[in-house]
mmCIF file of C-alpha atoms in Angstrom:
data_model
loop_
_atom_site.group_PDB
_atom_site.id
_atom_site.type_symbol
_atom_site.label_atom_id
_atom_site.label_comp_id
_atom_site.label_asym_id
_atom_site.label_seq_id
_atom_site.Cartn_x
_atom_site.Cartn_y
_atom_site.Cartn_z
ATOM 1 C CA MET A 193 23.931 -4.174 -5.734
ATOM 2 C CA PHE A 194 22.443 -4.579 -2.264
ATOM 3 C CA VAL A 195 21.482 -1.834 0.170
ATOM 4 C CA THR A 196 22.539 -2.332 3.770
ATOM 5 C CA VAL A 197 21.573 -0.178 6.707
ATOM 6 C CA ASP A 198 24.418 0.783 9.030
ATOM 7 C CA ARG A 199 23.522 -0.838 12.353
ATOM 8 C CA GLN A 200 25.904 1.464 14.259
ATOM 9 C CA ARG A 201 23.748 4.460 13.431
ATOM 10 C CA LYS A 202 21.017 5.356 15.842
ATOM 11 C CA PRO A 203 17.752 4.427 14.075
ATOM 12 C CA SER A 204 15.784 7.501 13.122
ATOM 13 C CA LEU A 205 12.113 7.811 13.955
ATOM 14 C CA PRO A 206 10.103 6.511 10.959
ATOM 15 C CA TRP A 207 7.805 9.527 11.029
ATOM 16 C CA ALA A 208 6.428 9.052 7.516
ATOM 17 C CA THR A 209 5.242 5.515 8.289
ATOM 18 C CA LEU A 210 3.770 6.625 11.614
ATOM 19 C CA MET A 211 2.048 9.592 9.983
ATOM 20 C CA ILE A 212 0.351 7.299 7.457
ATOM 21 C CA VAL A 213 -0.744 4.953 10.257
ATOM 22 C CA VAL A 214 -2.213 7.826 12.285
ATOM 23 C CA ALA A 215 -3.976 9.306 9.238
ATOM 24 C CA CYS A 216 -5.583 5.984 8.259
ATOM 25 C CA ALA A 217 -6.605 5.119 11.823
ATOM 26 C CA SER A 218 -8.008 8.604 12.515
ATOM 27 C CA LEU A 219 -10.054 8.664 9.322
ATOM 28 C CA PHE A 220 -11.369 5.175 10.026
ATOM 29 C CA LEU A 221 -12.512 6.156 13.517
ATOM 30 C CA TRP A 222 -14.245 9.223 12.094
ATOM 31 C CA LEU A 223 -16.059 7.095 9.519
ATOM 32 C CA VAL A 224 -17.114 4.596 12.184
ATOM 33 C CA LEU A 225 -18.701 7.380 14.207
ATOM 34 C CA ALA A 226 -20.277 9.111 11.214
ATOM 35 C CA PRO A 227 -23.943 8.473 10.279
ATOM 36 C CA ASP A 228 -24.489 5.856 7.571
ATOM 37 C CA VAL A 229 -25.659 8.417 5.001
ATOM 38 C CA GLU A 230 -22.668 10.677 5.597
ATOM 39 C CA ARG A 231 -20.297 7.702 5.466
ATOM 40 C CA GLY A 232 -21.710 6.557 2.131
ATOM 41 C CA GLN A 233 -21.468 10.038 0.667
ATOM 42 C CA PHE A 234 -17.865 10.348 1.825
ATOM 43 C CA LEU A 235 -16.910 7.014 0.217
ATOM 44 C CA ARG A 236 -18.469 7.981 -3.102
ATOM 45 C CA GLN A 237 -16.937 11.468 -2.965
ATOM 46 C CA TRP A 238 -13.366 10.582 -1.961
ATOM 47 C CA GLY A 239 -12.945 6.953 -2.990
ATOM 48 C CA THR A 240 -11.604 6.093 -6.447
ATOM 49 C CA VAL A 241 -14.756 5.531 -8.512
ATOM 50 C CA PRO A 242 -13.824 4.384 -12.050
ATOM 51 C CA THR A 243 -17.014 5.723 -13.658
ATOM 52 C CA ARG A 244 -16.175 9.215 -12.400
ATOM 53 C CA LEU A 245 -12.473 8.890 -13.106
ATOM 54 C CA PHE A 246 -13.030 7.898 -16.746
ATOM 55 C CA ASP A 247 -16.167 9.956 -17.410
ATOM 56 C CA VAL A 248 -15.715 10.992 -21.055
ATOM 57 C CA ASN A 249 -18.988 12.943 -20.967
ATOM 58 C CA ALA A 250 -17.729 15.382 -18.343
ATOM 59 C CA PRO A 251 -15.879 18.454 -19.704
ATOM 60 C CA LEU A 252 -12.189 18.637 -18.873
ATOM 61 C CA SER A 253 -12.767 21.904 -17.027
ATOM 62 C CA GLN A 254 -15.292 20.208 -14.761
ATOM 63 C CA GLN A 255 -12.956 17.287 -14.095
ATOM 64 C CA PHE A 256 -10.156 19.714 -13.276
ATOM 65 C CA VAL A 257 -12.302 21.786 -10.894
ATOM 66 C CA GLU A 258 -13.599 18.668 -9.160
ATOM 67 C CA LEU A 259 -10.044 17.299 -8.869
ATOM 68 C CA ARG A 260 -11.209 13.822 -9.841
ATOM 69 C CA TRP A 261 -7.651 12.544 -10.180
ATOM 70 C CA LEU A 262 -7.106 13.427 -6.518
ATOM 71 C CA ARG A 263 -9.341 10.467 -5.573
ATOM 72 C CA LEU A 264 -6.524 8.149 -6.622
ATOM 73 C CA PHE A 265 -4.683 9.475 -3.565
ATOM 74 C CA THR A 266 -7.485 10.085 -1.066
ATOM 75 C CA GLY A 267 -8.843 6.563 -1.526
ATOM 76 C CA LEU A 268 -5.583 5.229 -0.062
ATOM 77 C CA PHE A 269 -6.502 6.416 3.425
ATOM 78 C CA ILE A 270 -10.093 5.111 3.542
ATOM 79 C CA HIS A 271 -10.819 1.697 5.100
ATOM 80 C CA LEU A 272 -14.140 -0.070 5.489
ATOM 81 C CA GLY A 273 -13.542 -2.420 8.414
ATOM 82 C CA TRP A 274 -11.204 -3.261 11.288
ATOM 83 C CA LEU A 275 -9.645 -6.227 9.494
ATOM 84 C CA HIS A 276 -9.168 -4.099 6.381
ATOM 85 C CA LEU A 277 -7.434 -1.398 8.421
ATOM 86 C CA VAL A 278 -5.364 -3.546 10.794
ATOM 87 C CA GLY A 279 -4.148 -5.885 8.047
ATOM 88 C CA ASN A 280 -2.889 -3.027 5.894
ATOM 89 C CA LEU A 281 -1.285 -1.133 8.777
ATOM 90 C CA LEU A 282 0.397 -4.260 10.141
ATOM 91 C CA PHE A 283 2.047 -4.945 6.792
ATOM 92 C CA LEU A 284 2.927 -1.265 6.494
ATOM 93 C CA MET A 285 4.743 -1.303 9.847
ATOM 94 C CA ILE A 286 6.601 -4.562 9.105
ATOM 95 C CA PHE A 287 7.890 -3.511 5.697
ATOM 96 C CA GLY A 288 7.553 0.264 5.888
ATOM 97 C CA VAL A 289 9.880 0.997 8.818
ATOM 98 C CA PRO A 290 13.017 -0.608 7.281
ATOM 99 C CA ALA A 291 12.087 0.674 3.827
ATOM 100 C CA GLU A 292 11.705 4.226 5.129
ATOM 101 C CA ARG A 293 15.073 4.103 6.897
ATOM 102 C CA ALA A 294 16.721 3.000 3.656
ATOM 103 C CA LEU A 295 14.830 5.330 1.312
ATOM 104 C CA GLY A 296 14.531 8.328 3.611
ATOM 105 C CA PRO A 297 11.151 9.652 4.795
ATOM 106 C CA TRP A 298 10.414 11.979 1.870
ATOM 107 C CA ARG A 299 11.260 9.469 -0.848
ATOM 108 C CA PHE A 300 9.288 6.842 1.097
ATOM 109 C CA LEU A 301 6.252 9.109 1.393
ATOM 110 C CA LEU A 302 6.313 9.946 -2.324
ATOM 111 C CA LEU A 303 6.647 6.250 -3.160
ATOM 112 C CA PHE A 304 3.638 5.414 -0.980
ATOM 113 C CA LEU A 305 1.459 8.153 -2.478
ATOM 114 C CA ILE A 306 2.430 8.016 -6.142
ATOM 115 C CA GLY A 307 2.836 4.235 -6.215
ATOM 116 C CA GLY A 308 -0.470 3.809 -4.406
ATOM 117 C CA ALA A 309 -2.222 6.137 -6.859
ATOM 118 C CA LEU A 310 -0.832 4.141 -9.796
ATOM 119 C CA ALA A 311 -2.007 0.930 -8.141
ATOM 120 C CA ASN A 312 -5.513 2.362 -7.750
ATOM 121 C CA LEU A 313 -5.429 3.474 -11.379
ATOM 122 C CA ALA A 314 -4.492 -0.042 -12.483
ATOM 123 C CA GLU A 315 -7.380 -1.484 -10.464
ATOM 124 C CA ALA A 316 -9.785 1.076 -11.924
ATOM 125 C CA VAL A 317 -8.724 0.107 -15.459
ATOM 126 C CA MET A 318 -9.046 -3.640 -14.805
ATOM 127 C CA LEU A 319 -12.296 -3.494 -12.845
ATOM 128 C CA PRO A 320 -15.273 -5.072 -14.661
ATOM 129 C CA LEU A 321 -17.863 -2.604 -15.959
ATOM 130 C CA ALA A 322 -20.464 -4.045 -13.611
ATOM 131 C CA ASP A 323 -18.352 -2.919 -10.626
ATOM 132 C CA ALA A 324 -17.086 0.360 -12.103
ATOM 133 C CA GLY A 325 -19.476 2.441 -9.997
ATOM 134 C CA ARG A 326 -18.107 1.135 -6.690
ATOM 135 C CA PRO A 327 -15.359 3.096 -4.927
ATOM 136 C CA ILE A 328 -11.877 1.627 -4.657
ATOM 137 C CA VAL A 329 -10.583 2.310 -1.147
ATOM 138 C CA GLY A 330 -7.800 1.148 1.139
ATOM 139 C CA SER A 331 -4.027 1.391 1.294
ATOM 140 C CA SER A 332 -3.321 -2.195 0.196
ATOM 141 C CA GLY A 333 -2.100 -1.073 -3.219
ATOM 142 C CA ALA A 334 0.299 1.429 -1.620
ATOM 143 C CA VAL A 335 1.416 -1.159 0.942
ATOM 144 C CA SER A 336 2.118 -3.545 -1.939
ATOM 145 C CA VAL A 337 4.362 -0.846 -3.400
ATOM 146 C CA ILE A 338 6.314 -0.796 -0.136
ATOM 147 C CA ILE A 339 6.550 -4.613 -0.086
ATOM 148 C CA GLY A 340 8.000 -4.573 -3.599
ATOM 149 C CA ALA A 341 10.516 -1.900 -2.614
ATOM 150 C CA TYR A 342 11.454 -3.847 0.532
ATOM 151 C CA LEU A 343 12.168 -6.998 -1.473
ATOM 152 C CA SER A 344 14.382 -5.061 -3.864
ATOM 153 C CA LEU A 345 16.238 -3.272 -1.057
ATOM 154 C CA PHE A 346 16.666 -6.277 1.239
ATOM 155 C CA PRO A 347 16.737 -9.422 -0.925
ATOM 156 C CA ARG A 348 18.714 -11.335 1.738
ATOM 157 C CA ALA A 349 16.452 -10.399 4.641
ATOM 158 C CA ARG A 350 14.665 -13.006 6.733
ATOM 159 C CA LEU A 351 11.191 -12.558 8.169
ATOM 160 C CA GLY A 352 10.036 -14.040 11.464
ATOM 161 C CA LEU A 353 7.049 -16.362 11.314
ATOM 162 C CA VAL A 354 5.227 -18.294 14.031
ATOM 163 C CA LEU A 355 4.260 -21.786 12.865
ATOM 164 C CA PRO A 356 2.111 -24.333 14.728
ATOM 165 C CA LEU A 357 4.148 -27.531 15.126
ATOM 166 C CA GLY A 358 1.989 -30.107 16.851
ATOM 167 C CA MET A 359 0.915 -28.682 20.198
ATOM 168 C CA PHE A 360 3.567 -25.982 20.187
ATOM 169 C CA LEU A 361 4.253 -22.742 18.359
ATOM 170 C CA GLU A 362 7.657 -22.406 16.754
ATOM 171 C CA PHE A 363 9.266 -19.106 15.744
ATOM 172 C CA VAL A 364 11.196 -19.521 12.506
ATOM 173 C CA ARG A 365 13.006 -17.115 10.217
ATOM 174 C CA ILE A 366 12.212 -17.562 6.538
ATOM 175 C CA PRO A 367 13.938 -15.799 3.623
ATOM 176 C CA ALA A 368 11.926 -12.727 2.656
ATOM 177 C CA PRO A 369 11.954 -13.552 -1.097
ATOM 178 C CA LEU A 370 10.290 -16.899 -0.334
ATOM 179 C CA LEU A 371 7.460 -15.429 1.746
ATOM 180 C CA ILE A 372 6.918 -12.376 -0.442
ATOM 181 C CA GLY A 373 7.120 -14.505 -3.594
ATOM 182 C CA PHE A 374 4.421 -16.805 -2.207
ATOM 183 C CA TRP A 375 2.280 -13.788 -1.332
ATOM 184 C CA PHE A 376 2.684 -12.387 -4.857
ATOM 185 C CA LEU A 377 1.696 -15.692 -6.461
ATOM 186 C CA LEU A 378 -1.447 -15.664 -4.321
ATOM 187 C CA GLN A 379 -2.319 -12.201 -5.638
ATOM 188 C CA ILE A 380 -2.058 -13.472 -9.206
ATOM 189 C CA ALA A 381 -4.147 -16.545 -8.409
ATOM 190 C CA PHE A 382 -6.810 -14.461 -6.690
ATOM 191 C CA THR A 383 -7.303 -12.308 -9.785
ATOM 192 C CA PHE A 384 -9.051 -15.375 -11.235
ATOM 193 C CA VAL A 385 -10.922 -16.585 -8.126
ATOM 194 C CA GLY A 386 -10.972 -13.291 -6.206
ATOM 195 C CA PRO A 387 -14.742 -12.597 -6.400
ATOM 196 C CA ALA A 388 -15.313 -15.650 -4.204
ATOM 197 C CA PHE A 389 -13.307 -13.919 -1.462
ATOM 198 C CA GLY A 390 -15.048 -10.557 -1.604
ATOM 199 C CA ALA A 391 -14.293 -7.242 -3.271
ATOM 200 C CA VAL A 392 -10.507 -7.087 -2.989
ATOM 201 C CA ALA A 393 -8.365 -4.983 -5.326
ATOM 202 C CA TRP A 394 -6.052 -7.767 -6.479
ATOM 203 C CA TRP A 395 -4.809 -5.859 -9.529
ATOM 204 C CA ALA A 396 -3.857 -2.944 -7.286
ATOM 205 C CA HIS A 397 -1.690 -5.343 -5.267
ATOM 206 C CA ILE A 398 0.029 -6.699 -8.376
ATOM 207 C CA ALA A 399 0.598 -3.309 -9.999
ATOM 208 C CA GLY A 400 1.741 -1.771 -6.712
ATOM 209 C CA PHE A 401 4.228 -4.555 -6.026
ATOM 210 C CA ALA A 402 5.706 -4.247 -9.517
ATOM 211 C CA ALA A 403 5.959 -0.448 -9.199
ATOM 212 C CA GLY A 404 7.727 -0.651 -5.833
ATOM 213 C CA LEU A 405 10.147 -3.308 -7.068
ATOM 214 C CA LEU A 406 11.038 -1.260 -10.142
ATOM 215 C CA PHE A 407 11.376 2.005 -8.215
ATOM 216 C CA ALA A 408 13.780 0.524 -5.669
ATOM 217 C CA LEU A 409 15.861 -1.162 -8.371
ATOM 218 C CA VAL A 410 16.257 2.115 -10.253
ATOM 219 C CA SER A 411 16.898 4.101 -7.054
ATOM 220 C CA LYS A 412 19.499 1.795 -5.489
ATOM 221 C CA PRO A 413 22.549 3.872 -6.496
ATOM 222 C CA ALA A 414 21.002 7.059 -5.050
ATOM 223 C CA ILE A 415 19.926 5.204 -1.898
ATOM 224 C CA ALA A 416 23.411 3.754 -1.444
ATOM 225 C CA ARG A 417 24.948 7.252 -1.747
ATOM 226 C CA ARG A 418 22.457 8.562 0.827
ATOM 227 C CA LEU A 419 23.351 5.835 3.339
ATOM 228 C CA ARG A 420 27.089 6.457 2.882
ATOM 229 C CA ALA A 421 26.693 10.189 3.503
#
């Protein structure tokens, strides 16, 4: 079963995608302007810190009052640098807009939040003990969820790519499964050599992609009924 978007319909405004973009960009600008001490405190307080998330010494009542599980969600909107922010938001716009129009804004928003939280949880579980005190931040796990859903919803789609051919740039359209499949293989490879490329949450990417792919596969009948309505 494939999901197709009726091209005769007037495209709706992808407000959920735009809202996520605005939230991430606004928070990033605030962090840039904040003093270093305040920025560090905010990262430790609202990022996903595995040692706090899995603190067996803290009473359950304390963990509930402090809403430690909430950090799985809040960490999605925190970014540490321009490249970190722009890269995630660019991928979100490319794959998020068509995915939102197929899923609907509310289902899309829930997928981003819940899938992203699960991706952060997977990264927290797989993170080495030596790094367990560092906060996990960024929306890359949630964006990976959206990429997985996009592939499941639009397996025949083609993505535009600009390639350097000699002295010229050539715009080509490549099947989405080929590009996304290559990207996913890179994520798996980087789980073994990732530390050489910096602190990147590779396991969050893998878990997020798998969650998005599975969600869209299971939801295809409901999505198809929604588009026919």
